[in-house]
Amino acid sequence: MHKMTSQPTTAAAPLRLAQLFSARFSSNPRIFRAPGRVNLIGEHTDYNDGFVLPAAIDLYTWTAISPRRNNSSLRVYSENLGESSEIDLSDSTPRPRDYWSDYVHGVALMLQRAGVSVSGADIAIYSDVPSGAGLSSSAALEVSVASALLATSGQTLPLVEIAKLCQRAENDFVGARVGIMDQFASCFGSAHHAILLDCRSLDYTLLPLPAKVTMVICNTMVKHGHSGGEYNDRRAQCEEGVRILKQYFPAIKALRDVTLAQLESRDAAPGHQRIPDLIYRRCHHVVSENERVLQTVAGLKTGDLAKVGACMAESHRSMRDDYEISCRELDIMVDLAKGRSGVIGCRMTGGGFGGCTINLVRTASVSQFKTEIQSAYHQATGIEPEIYVSAAGDGVREIQFNG
Ligand code: GLA
């Protein structure tokens, strides 16, 4: 299906979810909504203590919730999958089951470990963030569930703690060693802004997106899988790079601390371990990508959109050749977008191995761009892409609905 300018499910979703909830659990829920995100630039830099530039998008996960009296379990229903699951909050040896409800379970567990006494509850979830598309459907699920569980347990936590515990749910329970970017963006998103986040200090700045420029997200429809596999391999390769570079530069704690000049001097000192070529290329991506995030921010601040476009193009090249996280369809989608009327910049976005490209397009050209890229991609691959035109949106919140 070719999605049109605004995401059609968004307005109707909470009302439908509330009705479904009431029919299923015979009570009226509160509803919490957390967005997916798109990353403008700064890929695989977050777990290297570096910089990222994501924005929350107008695709969401909604969690409807109502407490269960005298009961210590969560009954969870996924509207998308038509499946339910029960989670025992008093289980003393909780284990992931390699099932979607692991995200819910992991969040409940991390809330408990943070000292929150999580009440039993009925939960229904609906999401229009496509899964496996690099738009953080996992983080949107975690953050919306965390907010819902906190609220029904009558407790609050600072947003940054919510982001961190959702990351821990994924790291320590689900088993994907993701960084903080996605959960942070889902918590701190702000309408019309991108978020420049320093993933070491968690200091952030909201950066207005340029007027008359629109984010167009093109889904290759090739799905990635995240829990483990290639993603964790990349992370281990970065750690290996730091281990070797430390022999030359003992002050280094993460790739964030490494300059390109230091990386280039890698073979200079006799008697030290040489950095293998593969590790060198992984490090080169991360070190240069951090630099590109800052360059992009400078370009956005001064209105130098040509610089923004050049950084995005180089970022894609670096992910394709050095970090090796692109795929044929992503490369095709980027190549097809390049040079089209109104296109400022384009690159793959998110963890990689499939998913989406992010395109910054002059608003006046969006409609033509969509039509053209949709048909060009279909012609090149035989796959019908989905195109999402998204404003940068707000982070997690409870929503009021008229039910
Ligand atoms: C996934 C992870 C993030 C980040 C990106 C790559 O989305 O969840 O933490 O590492 O990949 O930039």
Short mmCIF file of C-alpha atoms and ligand atoms in Angstrom, two decimals:
data_model
loop_
_atom_site.label_atom_id
_atom_site.label_comp_id
_atom_site.label_asym_id
_atom_site.label_seq_id
_atom_site.Cartn_x
_atom_site.Cartn_y
_atom_site.Cartn_z
CA MET A 1 0.00 0.00 0.00
CA HIS A 2 1.20 3.49 -0.78
CA LYS A 3 0.59 5.55 2.36
CA MET A 4 -0.54 9.07 1.67
CA THR A 5 0.44 12.41 3.16
CA SER A 6 -0.82 11.98 6.69
CA GLN A 7 -0.89 8.65 8.44
CA PRO A 8 -4.57 7.74 8.24
CA THR A 9 -4.74 5.41 11.23
CA THR A 10 -3.49 7.95 13.76
CA ALA A 11 -6.68 9.85 14.54
CA ALA A 12 -8.96 6.83 14.75
CA ALA A 13 -6.58 4.48 16.55
CA PRO A 14 -7.05 5.45 20.22
CA LEU A 15 -10.83 5.45 20.01
CA ARG A 16 -10.86 2.06 18.33
CA LEU A 17 -8.37 0.72 20.87
CA ALA A 18 -10.50 2.00 23.77
CA GLN A 19 -13.59 0.30 22.36
CA LEU A 20 -11.72 -2.94 21.82
CA PHE A 21 -10.31 -2.69 25.34
CA SER A 22 -13.71 -2.17 26.96
CA ALA A 23 -15.22 -5.06 25.05
CA ARG A 24 -12.37 -7.36 26.02
CA PHE A 25 -11.71 -6.38 29.63
CA SER A 26 -15.02 -4.75 30.68
CA SER A 27 -13.41 -1.56 31.96
CA ASN A 28 -12.47 1.87 30.65
CA PRO A 29 -8.77 2.37 29.99
CA ARG A 30 -6.36 5.26 30.14
CA ILE A 31 -4.35 5.57 26.93
CA PHE A 32 -0.67 6.43 26.46
CA ARG A 33 1.00 7.13 23.18
CA ALA A 34 4.69 7.05 22.27
CA PRO A 35 6.15 7.84 18.83
CA GLY A 36 8.61 6.05 16.60
CA ARG A 37 11.59 8.06 15.42
CA VAL A 38 13.60 8.73 12.33
CA ASN A 39 17.29 9.51 12.55
CA LEU A 40 18.50 12.36 10.34
CA ILE A 41 22.14 11.45 10.88
CA GLY A 42 24.44 9.80 13.46
CA GLU A 43 24.05 6.06 12.92
CA HIS A 44 25.59 3.50 15.26
CA THR A 45 27.22 6.36 17.14
CA ASP A 46 24.98 6.17 20.23
CA TYR A 47 26.59 3.09 21.79
CA ASN A 48 29.97 4.66 21.08
CA ASP A 49 29.13 7.61 23.38
CA GLY A 50 28.74 9.83 20.30
CA PHE A 51 26.20 12.21 18.76
CA VAL A 52 22.85 11.51 17.08
CA LEU A 53 20.20 13.69 15.44
CA PRO A 54 16.82 11.94 15.52
CA ALA A 55 13.29 13.33 15.43
CA ALA A 56 10.09 11.75 16.73
CA ILE A 57 7.64 11.01 13.92
CA ASP A 58 3.86 10.92 13.67
CA LEU A 59 3.61 7.15 13.78
CA TYR A 60 2.82 5.83 17.26
CA THR A 61 2.28 2.96 19.63
CA TRP A 62 -0.76 3.31 21.89
CA THR A 63 -1.11 1.45 25.17
CA ALA A 64 -4.54 1.20 26.76
CA ILE A 65 -4.39 0.17 30.40
CA SER A 66 -6.54 -0.35 33.45
CA PRO A 67 -5.42 -1.76 36.82
CA ARG A 68 -6.48 -5.22 38.01
CA ARG A 69 -7.45 -5.36 41.65
CA ASN A 70 -5.56 -7.82 43.84
CA ASN A 71 -3.77 -9.38 40.95
CA SER A 72 -0.07 -9.43 40.21
CA SER A 73 -0.16 -10.24 36.54
CA LEU A 74 -0.39 -8.30 33.29
CA ARG A 75 -2.88 -9.50 30.71
CA VAL A 76 -1.61 -8.06 27.43
CA TYR A 77 -3.37 -8.03 24.08
CA SER A 78 -1.82 -6.93 20.79
CA GLU A 79 -4.41 -5.52 18.40
CA ASN A 80 -1.93 -5.73 15.50
CA LEU A 81 -1.30 -9.44 15.99
CA GLY A 82 -4.63 -10.47 17.52
CA GLU A 83 -2.64 -12.31 20.20
CA SER A 84 -2.59 -12.15 23.98
CA SER A 85 -0.06 -13.00 26.62
CA GLU A 86 0.02 -13.12 30.40
CA ILE A 87 2.97 -11.89 32.44
CA ASP A 88 3.41 -12.88 36.07
CA LEU A 89 4.92 -9.90 37.89
CA SER A 90 5.82 -12.02 40.91
CA ASP A 91 7.86 -14.53 38.88
CA SER A 92 11.24 -14.74 40.60
CA THR A 93 13.04 -16.20 37.57
CA PRO A 94 11.65 -14.21 34.62
CA ARG A 95 12.90 -15.31 31.21
CA PRO A 96 12.35 -13.94 27.70
CA ARG A 97 10.27 -16.16 25.43
CA ASP A 98 11.39 -14.74 22.10
CA TYR A 99 7.92 -13.28 21.72
CA TRP A 100 6.58 -9.71 21.25
CA SER A 101 5.46 -9.62 24.88
CA ASP A 102 9.12 -9.79 25.97
CA TYR A 103 9.28 -6.02 25.45
CA VAL A 104 6.37 -5.51 27.84
CA HIS A 105 7.77 -7.99 30.33
CA GLY A 106 11.25 -6.43 30.15
CA VAL A 107 9.87 -2.96 30.84
CA ALA A 108 7.80 -4.17 33.81
CA LEU A 109 10.86 -5.91 35.21
CA MET A 110 13.12 -2.87 34.84
CA LEU A 111 10.48 -0.69 36.49
CA GLN A 112 10.43 -3.13 39.41
CA ARG A 113 14.23 -3.08 39.56
CA ALA A 114 14.07 0.72 39.64
CA GLY A 115 11.96 0.43 42.80
CA VAL A 116 8.52 0.90 41.24
CA SER A 117 5.87 -1.37 42.62
CA VAL A 118 4.14 -2.34 39.38
CA SER A 119 0.43 -3.13 39.77
CA GLY A 120 -1.32 -5.92 37.88
CA ALA A 121 -3.13 -4.54 34.85
CA ASP A 122 -5.06 -5.27 31.69
CA ILE A 123 -3.30 -3.86 28.63
CA ALA A 124 -4.15 -3.56 24.95
CA ILE A 125 -1.62 -2.27 22.46
CA TYR A 126 -1.88 -0.95 18.93
CA SER A 127 0.92 0.43 16.79
CA ASP A 128 1.15 2.01 13.39
CA VAL A 129 4.95 2.14 13.54
CA PRO A 130 5.94 -0.54 11.04
CA SER A 131 8.06 -3.23 12.69
CA GLY A 132 11.50 -4.12 11.40
CA ALA A 133 11.60 -0.89 9.39
CA GLY A 134 14.23 1.01 11.36
CA LEU A 135 11.67 3.44 12.82
CA SER A 136 11.95 2.20 16.40
CA SER A 137 8.76 0.25 16.83
CA SER A 138 10.46 -1.44 19.82
CA ALA A 139 11.26 1.81 21.59
CA ALA A 140 7.76 3.18 20.92
CA LEU A 141 6.32 0.03 22.49
CA GLU A 142 8.65 0.13 25.48
CA VAL A 143 8.15 3.82 26.22
CA SER A 144 4.38 3.75 25.86
CA VAL A 145 4.10 0.65 28.08
CA ALA A 146 6.49 2.13 30.68
CA SER A 147 4.43 5.31 30.91
CA ALA A 148 1.20 3.36 31.19
CA LEU A 149 2.53 1.04 33.90
CA LEU A 150 3.95 3.95 35.87
CA ALA A 151 0.66 5.82 35.74
CA THR A 152 -1.48 2.89 36.89
CA SER A 153 1.02 2.18 39.63
CA GLY A 154 0.53 5.79 40.77
CA GLN A 155 4.19 6.67 40.35
CA THR A 156 6.37 8.99 38.30
CA LEU A 157 9.96 8.93 37.12
CA PRO A 158 11.96 11.56 35.27
CA LEU A 159 11.67 11.08 31.48
CA VAL A 160 15.36 10.37 31.17
CA GLU A 161 15.02 7.50 33.65
CA ILE A 162 12.14 6.11 31.60
CA ALA A 163 14.33 6.22 28.47
CA LYS A 164 17.18 4.48 30.26
CA LEU A 165 15.11 1.73 31.80
CA CYS A 166 13.46 1.00 28.45
CA GLN A 167 16.92 0.64 26.95
CA ARG A 168 17.85 -1.74 29.78
CA ALA A 169 14.73 -3.79 29.05
CA GLU A 170 16.00 -4.31 25.53
CA ASN A 171 19.66 -4.81 26.52
CA ASP A 172 19.23 -7.04 29.55
CA PHE A 173 15.96 -8.85 28.91
CA VAL A 174 15.25 -8.96 25.16
CA GLY A 175 18.93 -9.35 24.32
CA ALA A 176 19.64 -6.55 21.81
CA ARG A 177 22.53 -4.33 22.86
CA VAL A 178 20.93 -1.16 21.45
CA GLY A 179 22.03 2.35 22.39
CA ILE A 180 19.88 5.07 23.97
CA MET A 181 18.85 7.02 20.85
CA ASP A 182 15.46 5.48 20.11
CA GLN A 183 14.07 5.49 23.63
CA PHE A 184 15.37 9.00 24.16
CA ALA A 185 13.71 10.30 20.98
CA SER A 186 10.43 8.59 21.87
CA CYS A 187 10.51 10.33 25.27
CA PHE A 188 11.88 13.75 24.33
CA GLY A 189 10.48 14.33 20.82
CA SER A 190 9.34 17.88 20.17
CA ALA A 191 7.11 19.14 17.35
CA HIS A 192 9.09 20.63 14.41
CA HIS A 193 12.43 19.83 16.01
CA ALA A 194 15.24 17.36 15.67
CA ILE A 195 17.10 16.38 18.84
CA LEU A 196 20.87 16.74 18.96
CA LEU A 197 21.80 14.27 21.67
CA ASP A 198 25.18 13.73 23.24
CA CYS A 199 24.88 10.05 24.10
CA ARG A 200 27.63 10.26 26.72
CA SER A 201 26.24 13.05 28.90
CA LEU A 202 22.63 12.78 27.64
CA ASP A 203 22.66 16.57 27.23
CA TYR A 204 20.43 17.51 24.34
CA THR A 205 19.46 20.49 22.21
CA LEU A 206 16.27 20.87 20.21
CA LEU A 207 17.04 22.05 16.71
CA PRO A 208 14.26 23.57 14.58
CA LEU A 209 13.90 21.83 11.24
CA PRO A 210 14.24 24.29 8.34
CA ALA A 211 11.04 25.93 7.13
CA LYS A 212 9.57 24.48 3.94
CA VAL A 213 11.55 21.26 4.28
CA THR A 214 9.73 17.97 4.92
CA MET A 215 10.90 14.57 6.12
CA VAL A 216 9.92 11.85 3.68
CA ILE A 217 10.60 8.30 4.86
CA CYS A 218 10.77 5.59 2.21
CA ASN A 219 10.28 2.03 3.42
CA THR A 220 12.09 -0.54 1.25
CA MET A 221 9.82 -3.16 2.85
CA VAL A 222 12.90 -5.30 3.52
CA LYS A 223 12.66 -6.21 7.21
CA HIS A 224 15.57 -6.32 9.58
CA GLY A 225 15.82 -8.31 12.77
CA HIS A 226 17.61 -6.76 15.73
CA SER A 227 17.81 -8.97 18.74
CA GLY A 228 21.39 -10.10 18.44
CA GLY A 229 23.07 -10.93 15.16
CA GLU A 230 24.77 -8.32 13.02
CA TYR A 231 23.87 -5.39 15.27
CA ASN A 232 25.61 -6.89 18.30
CA ASP A 233 28.55 -7.87 16.06
CA ARG A 234 29.04 -4.24 15.04
CA ARG A 235 29.02 -3.21 18.64
CA ALA A 236 31.63 -5.83 19.53
CA GLN A 237 33.81 -4.67 16.61
CA CYS A 238 33.71 -1.10 17.93
CA GLU A 239 34.74 -2.35 21.37
CA GLU A 240 37.61 -4.25 19.78
CA GLY A 241 38.69 -1.03 18.04
CA VAL A 242 38.69 0.83 21.37
CA ARG A 243 40.69 -1.96 22.99
CA ILE A 244 43.41 -1.73 20.34
CA LEU A 245 43.42 2.08 20.11
CA LYS A 246 43.83 2.33 23.88
CA GLN A 247 47.31 0.87 23.47
CA TYR A 248 48.26 3.97 21.50
CA PHE A 249 46.03 6.49 23.27
CA PRO A 250 45.35 5.35 26.85
CA ALA A 251 42.87 8.17 27.59
CA ILE A 252 40.34 6.81 25.11
CA LYS A 253 37.16 5.42 26.68
CA ALA A 254 34.98 5.06 23.60
CA LEU A 255 35.19 5.79 19.86
CA ARG A 256 33.70 9.18 20.74
CA ASP A 257 37.14 10.13 22.05
CA VAL A 258 39.01 9.19 18.88
CA THR A 259 39.88 11.71 16.16
CA LEU A 260 40.34 10.81 12.51
CA ALA A 261 44.01 11.81 12.80
CA GLN A 262 44.47 9.36 15.69
CA LEU A 263 42.77 6.61 13.74
CA GLU A 264 44.97 7.24 10.69
CA SER A 265 48.11 7.06 12.81
CA ARG A 266 47.19 3.53 13.88
CA ASP A 267 50.16 1.73 12.43
CA ALA A 268 52.76 4.32 13.31
CA ALA A 269 54.00 3.01 16.64
CA PRO A 270 56.24 -0.04 16.37
CA GLY A 271 55.54 -2.90 18.75
CA HIS A 272 51.82 -2.22 19.03
CA GLN A 273 49.01 -4.34 17.70
CA ARG A 274 47.92 -3.31 14.21
CA ILE A 275 44.20 -2.60 13.74
CA PRO A 276 42.79 -5.19 11.35
CA ASP A 277 41.24 -3.68 8.23
CA LEU A 278 37.67 -4.62 9.14
CA ILE A 279 37.91 -3.05 12.59
CA TYR A 280 39.56 0.01 11.09
CA ARG A 281 36.63 0.51 8.69
CA ARG A 282 34.07 0.12 11.48
CA CYS A 283 35.93 2.69 13.57
CA HIS A 284 36.30 4.99 10.59
CA HIS A 285 32.54 5.03 10.10
CA VAL A 286 31.83 5.91 13.73
CA VAL A 287 34.54 8.53 14.08
CA SER A 288 33.64 10.26 10.79
CA GLU A 289 29.88 9.94 11.46
CA ASN A 290 30.23 11.85 14.74
CA GLU A 291 31.95 14.62 12.81
CA ARG A 292 29.15 14.59 10.21
CA VAL A 293 26.46 14.99 12.89
CA LEU A 294 28.13 18.18 14.09
CA GLN A 295 28.61 19.41 10.50
CA THR A 296 24.95 18.73 9.76
CA VAL A 297 23.90 20.69 12.84
CA ALA A 298 26.12 23.58 11.70
CA GLY A 299 24.51 23.39 8.25
CA LEU A 300 20.99 23.40 9.70
CA LYS A 301 21.80 26.35 11.95
CA THR A 302 23.26 28.49 9.16
CA GLY A 303 20.80 27.37 6.48
CA ASP A 304 23.59 25.68 4.51
CA LEU A 305 21.42 22.86 3.19
CA ALA A 306 24.01 21.84 0.60
CA LYS A 307 26.29 20.93 3.50
CA VAL A 308 23.47 18.92 5.12
CA GLY A 309 22.93 17.02 1.86
CA ALA A 310 26.65 16.30 1.46
CA CYS A 311 26.87 14.94 5.01
CA MET A 312 23.86 12.68 4.44
CA ALA A 313 25.34 11.35 1.18
CA GLU A 314 28.68 10.64 2.82
CA SER A 315 26.94 9.03 5.78
CA HIS A 316 25.18 6.60 3.48
CA ARG A 317 28.40 5.78 1.65
CA SER A 318 30.15 5.15 4.95
CA MET A 319 27.37 2.83 6.18
CA ARG A 320 27.38 0.97 2.88
CA ASP A 321 31.13 0.53 2.44
CA ASP A 322 32.74 0.82 5.88
CA TYR A 323 30.09 -0.25 8.38
CA GLU A 324 28.42 -2.60 5.89
CA ILE A 325 24.89 -2.27 7.24
CA SER A 326 23.10 -1.26 4.05
CA CYS A 327 21.50 -3.64 1.57
CA ARG A 328 20.75 -3.62 -2.13
CA GLU A 329 17.25 -2.18 -1.74
CA LEU A 330 18.40 0.63 0.56
CA ASP A 331 21.15 1.56 -1.91
CA ILE A 332 18.64 1.57 -4.75
CA MET A 333 16.21 3.76 -2.78
CA VAL A 334 18.99 6.26 -2.03
CA ASP A 335 20.32 6.26 -5.59
CA LEU A 336 16.82 6.81 -6.96
CA ALA A 337 16.24 9.79 -4.67
CA LYS A 338 19.54 11.54 -5.35
CA GLY A 339 19.33 14.56 -7.62
CA ARG A 340 15.55 14.55 -7.90
CA SER A 341 13.86 17.92 -7.84
CA GLY A 342 13.63 19.29 -4.28
CA VAL A 343 15.78 16.60 -2.64
CA ILE A 344 18.20 18.13 -0.14
CA GLY A 345 19.65 14.90 1.20
CA CYS A 346 18.98 11.19 1.61
CA ARG A 347 20.45 8.21 3.40
CA MET A 348 19.40 4.97 5.04
CA THR A 349 18.20 5.47 8.60
CA GLY A 350 18.17 3.28 11.71
CA GLY A 351 20.01 0.09 12.51
CA GLY A 352 20.31 -1.08 8.90
CA PHE A 353 20.07 -4.36 6.96
CA GLY A 354 16.74 -3.20 5.55
CA GLY A 355 14.14 -0.69 6.62
CA CYS A 356 13.86 2.91 5.52
CA THR A 357 15.64 5.84 3.98
CA ILE A 358 15.21 9.38 5.27
CA ASN A 359 14.86 12.07 2.63
CA LEU A 360 14.84 15.79 3.35
CA VAL A 361 12.72 17.24 0.58
CA ARG A 362 11.58 20.79 -0.15
CA THR A 363 7.91 20.85 0.82
CA ALA A 364 6.81 22.11 -2.59
CA SER A 365 8.33 19.03 -4.25
CA VAL A 366 7.07 16.38 -1.82
CA SER A 367 4.07 15.26 -3.79
CA GLN A 368 6.03 14.83 -7.02
CA PHE A 369 8.89 13.14 -5.17
CA LYS A 370 6.56 10.59 -3.61
CA THR A 371 4.94 9.65 -6.86
CA GLU A 372 8.24 9.38 -8.68
CA ILE A 373 10.19 7.42 -6.09
CA GLN A 374 7.36 5.04 -5.49
CA SER A 375 7.14 4.06 -9.11
CA ALA A 376 10.92 4.13 -9.73
CA TYR A 377 11.55 1.83 -6.75
CA HIS A 378 8.80 -0.51 -7.82
CA GLN A 379 10.23 -0.66 -11.29
CA ALA A 380 13.75 -1.33 -10.03
CA THR A 381 12.91 -3.98 -7.43
CA GLY A 382 9.37 -5.25 -8.05
CA ILE A 383 8.56 -4.20 -4.47
CA GLU A 384 5.80 -1.74 -3.59
CA PRO A 385 7.33 0.68 -1.04
CA GLU A 386 5.48 2.58 1.68
CA ILE A 387 6.16 6.30 1.85
CA TYR A 388 5.54 8.19 5.08
CA VAL A 389 5.52 11.97 5.05
CA SER A 390 6.07 12.97 8.64
CA ALA A 391 6.30 16.11 10.65
CA ALA A 392 8.67 15.99 13.63
CA GLY A 393 6.37 15.31 16.56
CA ASP A 394 6.13 15.28 20.34
CA GLY A 395 7.30 12.53 22.67
CA VAL A 396 5.31 10.22 24.92
CA ARG A 397 2.11 11.46 26.55
CA GLU A 398 -1.21 10.39 27.95
CA ILE A 399 -3.92 11.18 25.49
CA GLN A 400 -7.52 12.19 26.04
CA PHE A 401 -10.06 10.67 23.75
CA ASN A 402 -13.79 10.95 23.44
CA GLY A 403 -15.05 7.46 23.95
C1 GLA B 1 18.96 0.95 16.39
C2 GLA B 1 19.30 1.06 17.87
C3 GLA B 1 19.85 2.44 18.21
C4 GLA B 1 20.97 2.84 17.26
C5 GLA B 1 20.55 2.62 15.82
C6 GLA B 1 21.69 2.86 14.86
O1 GLA B 1 17.88 1.77 16.09
O2 GLA B 1 18.16 0.83 18.65
O3 GLA B 1 20.29 2.47 19.54
O4 GLA B 1 22.16 2.18 17.58
O5 GLA B 1 20.09 1.30 15.60
O6 GLA B 1 22.05 4.19 14.85
#
